[in-house]
Coordinates of C-alpha atoms in Angstrom, one line a residue:
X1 CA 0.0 0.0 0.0
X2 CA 1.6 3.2 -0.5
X3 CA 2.0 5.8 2.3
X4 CA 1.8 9.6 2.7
X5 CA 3.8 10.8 5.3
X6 CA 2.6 14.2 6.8
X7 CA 4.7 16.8 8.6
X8 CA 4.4 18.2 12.3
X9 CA 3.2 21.5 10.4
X10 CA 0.6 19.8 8.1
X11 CA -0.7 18.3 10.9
X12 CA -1.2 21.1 13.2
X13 CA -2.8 23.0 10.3
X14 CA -5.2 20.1 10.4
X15 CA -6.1 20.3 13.5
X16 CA -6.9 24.4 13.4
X17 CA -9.0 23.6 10.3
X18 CA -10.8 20.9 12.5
X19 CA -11.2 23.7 15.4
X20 CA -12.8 26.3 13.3
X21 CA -15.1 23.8 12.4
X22 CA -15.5 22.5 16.1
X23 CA -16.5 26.5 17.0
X24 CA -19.7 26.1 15.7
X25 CA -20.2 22.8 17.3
X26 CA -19.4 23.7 20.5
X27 CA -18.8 20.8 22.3
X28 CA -18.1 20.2 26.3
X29 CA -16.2 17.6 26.3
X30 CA -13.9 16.1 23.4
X31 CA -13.1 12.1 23.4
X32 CA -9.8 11.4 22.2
X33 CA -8.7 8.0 20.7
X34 CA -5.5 6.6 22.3
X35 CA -3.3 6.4 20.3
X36 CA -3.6 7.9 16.6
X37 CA -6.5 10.9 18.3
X38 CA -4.4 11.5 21.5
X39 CA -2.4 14.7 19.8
X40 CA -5.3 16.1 18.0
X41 CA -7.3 15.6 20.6
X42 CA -5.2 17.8 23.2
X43 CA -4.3 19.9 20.8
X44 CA -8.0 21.1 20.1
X45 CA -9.2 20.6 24.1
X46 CA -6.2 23.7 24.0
X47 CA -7.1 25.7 20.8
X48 CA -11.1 25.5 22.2
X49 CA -10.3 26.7 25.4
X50 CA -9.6 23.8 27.4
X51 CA -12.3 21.9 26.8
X52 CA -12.8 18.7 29.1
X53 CA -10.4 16.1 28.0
X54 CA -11.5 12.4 28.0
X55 CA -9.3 9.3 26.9
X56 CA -10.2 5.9 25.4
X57 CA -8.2 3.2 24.5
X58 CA -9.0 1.0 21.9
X59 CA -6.8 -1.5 20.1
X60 CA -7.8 -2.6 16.5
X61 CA -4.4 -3.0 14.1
X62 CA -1.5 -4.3 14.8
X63 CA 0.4 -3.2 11.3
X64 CA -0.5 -2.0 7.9
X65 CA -3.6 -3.9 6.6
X66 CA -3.5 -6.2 9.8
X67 CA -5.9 -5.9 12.3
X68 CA -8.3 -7.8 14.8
X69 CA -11.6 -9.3 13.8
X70 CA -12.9 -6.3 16.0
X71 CA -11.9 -3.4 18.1
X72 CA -11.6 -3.6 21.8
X73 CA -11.6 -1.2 24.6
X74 CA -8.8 -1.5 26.5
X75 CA -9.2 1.7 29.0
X76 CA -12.5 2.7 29.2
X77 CA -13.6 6.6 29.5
X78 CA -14.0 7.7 33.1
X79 CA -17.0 9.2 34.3
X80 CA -20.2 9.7 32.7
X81 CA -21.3 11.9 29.8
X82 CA -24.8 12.3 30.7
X83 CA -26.5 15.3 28.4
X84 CA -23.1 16.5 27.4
X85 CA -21.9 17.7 23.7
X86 CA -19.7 15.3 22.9
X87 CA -16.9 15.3 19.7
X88 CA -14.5 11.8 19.5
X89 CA -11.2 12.7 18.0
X90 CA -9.2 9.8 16.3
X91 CA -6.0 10.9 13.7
X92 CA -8.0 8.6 10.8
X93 CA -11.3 7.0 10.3
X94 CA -10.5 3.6 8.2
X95 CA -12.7 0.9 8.6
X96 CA -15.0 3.0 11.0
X97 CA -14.9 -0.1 13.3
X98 CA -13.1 2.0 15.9
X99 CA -15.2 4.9 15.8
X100 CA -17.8 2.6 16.2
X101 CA -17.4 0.8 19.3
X102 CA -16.5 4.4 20.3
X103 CA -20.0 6.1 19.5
X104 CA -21.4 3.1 21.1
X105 CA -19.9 3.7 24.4
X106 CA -20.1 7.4 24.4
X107 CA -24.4 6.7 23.9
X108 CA -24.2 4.0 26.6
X109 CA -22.8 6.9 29.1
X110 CA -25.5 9.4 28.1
X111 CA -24.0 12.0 25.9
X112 CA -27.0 13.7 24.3
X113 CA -24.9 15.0 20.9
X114 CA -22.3 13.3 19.3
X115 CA -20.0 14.1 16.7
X116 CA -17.3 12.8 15.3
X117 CA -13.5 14.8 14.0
X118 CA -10.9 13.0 12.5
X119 CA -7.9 14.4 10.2
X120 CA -8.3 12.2 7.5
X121 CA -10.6 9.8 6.5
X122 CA -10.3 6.7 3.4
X123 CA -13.3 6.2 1.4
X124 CA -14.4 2.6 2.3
X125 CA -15.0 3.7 5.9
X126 CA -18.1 2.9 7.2
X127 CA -18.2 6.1 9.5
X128 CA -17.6 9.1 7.8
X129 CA -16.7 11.9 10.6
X130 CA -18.8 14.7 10.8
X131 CA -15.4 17.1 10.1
X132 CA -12.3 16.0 8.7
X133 CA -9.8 17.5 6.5
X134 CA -8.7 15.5 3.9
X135 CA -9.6 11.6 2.5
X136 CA -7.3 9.5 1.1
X137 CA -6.5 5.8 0.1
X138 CA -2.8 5.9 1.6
X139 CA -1.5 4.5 4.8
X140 CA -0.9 7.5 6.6
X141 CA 2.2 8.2 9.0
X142 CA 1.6 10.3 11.2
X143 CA 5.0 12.2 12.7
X144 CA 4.7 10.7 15.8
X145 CA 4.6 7.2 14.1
X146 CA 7.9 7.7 12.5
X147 CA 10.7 5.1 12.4
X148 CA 13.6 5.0 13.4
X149 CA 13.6 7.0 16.5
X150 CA 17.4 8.2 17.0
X151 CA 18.4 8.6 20.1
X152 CA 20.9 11.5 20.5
X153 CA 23.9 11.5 23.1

């Protein structure tokens, strides 16, 4: 499959394109995704005015077109989210299976709205995000994926 690899500035560029968006929306409390959504998501909770941060954890691939018959939550979201505005952040939405299990446990803790931001999205997905910046059919690295790390003396 071939790979687009995005820079630290196309990425935070991203992520102010999905904040103007997220104006409007106005959410209380922003989900992020562990791993891929963890940067946007902080990064937006900061650029919204510190929006309430929550983190899930949910493991789905385990390399490039390899993944688990389906996602699992690994660390759930603390608290509740009774009749709060609610926006999940994740860095891509591929399959949508992720999202997914996501939205279903953000409606099982009582959000009242839910939308969904991602960076990017690939056309087969079977959630498309309510805001996202660009689609493509590339694996996307991300610069915080990057191999190898060098490790400077």
């Amino acid at each position: 499959m071939d790979k687009v690899y995005l820079t630290w500035w196309q990425v935070d560029r991203a992520i102010f394109s999905l904040a103007d968006k997220l104006r409007e929306y106005k959410p209380d409390v922003i989900v992020g995704i562990a791993r891929g959504g963890l940067i946007p998501a902080v990064r937006l909770s900061h650029i919204l005015g510190d929006i309430e941060l929550k983190i899930i954890d949910v493991k789905f691939y385990t390399d490039i077109n390899e993944h688990a018959e389906m996602p699992k939550i690994t660390i759930p979201i603390y608290g509740d989210l009774k009749d709060k505005r609610v926006v999940i952040v994740d860095d891509v939405s591929d399959t949508g299976k992720t999202l997914q299990v996501v939205i279903n446990e953000v409606k099982r803790l009582g959000a009242k709205e839910i939308k969904v931001a991602c960076l990017a999205m690939k056309p087969w997905t079977s959630v498309v995000p309510d805001f996202y910046v660009f689609r493509t059919d590339k694996w996307i690295v991300f610069p915080w994926e990057e191999f190898p790390v060098v490790v400077r003396e």
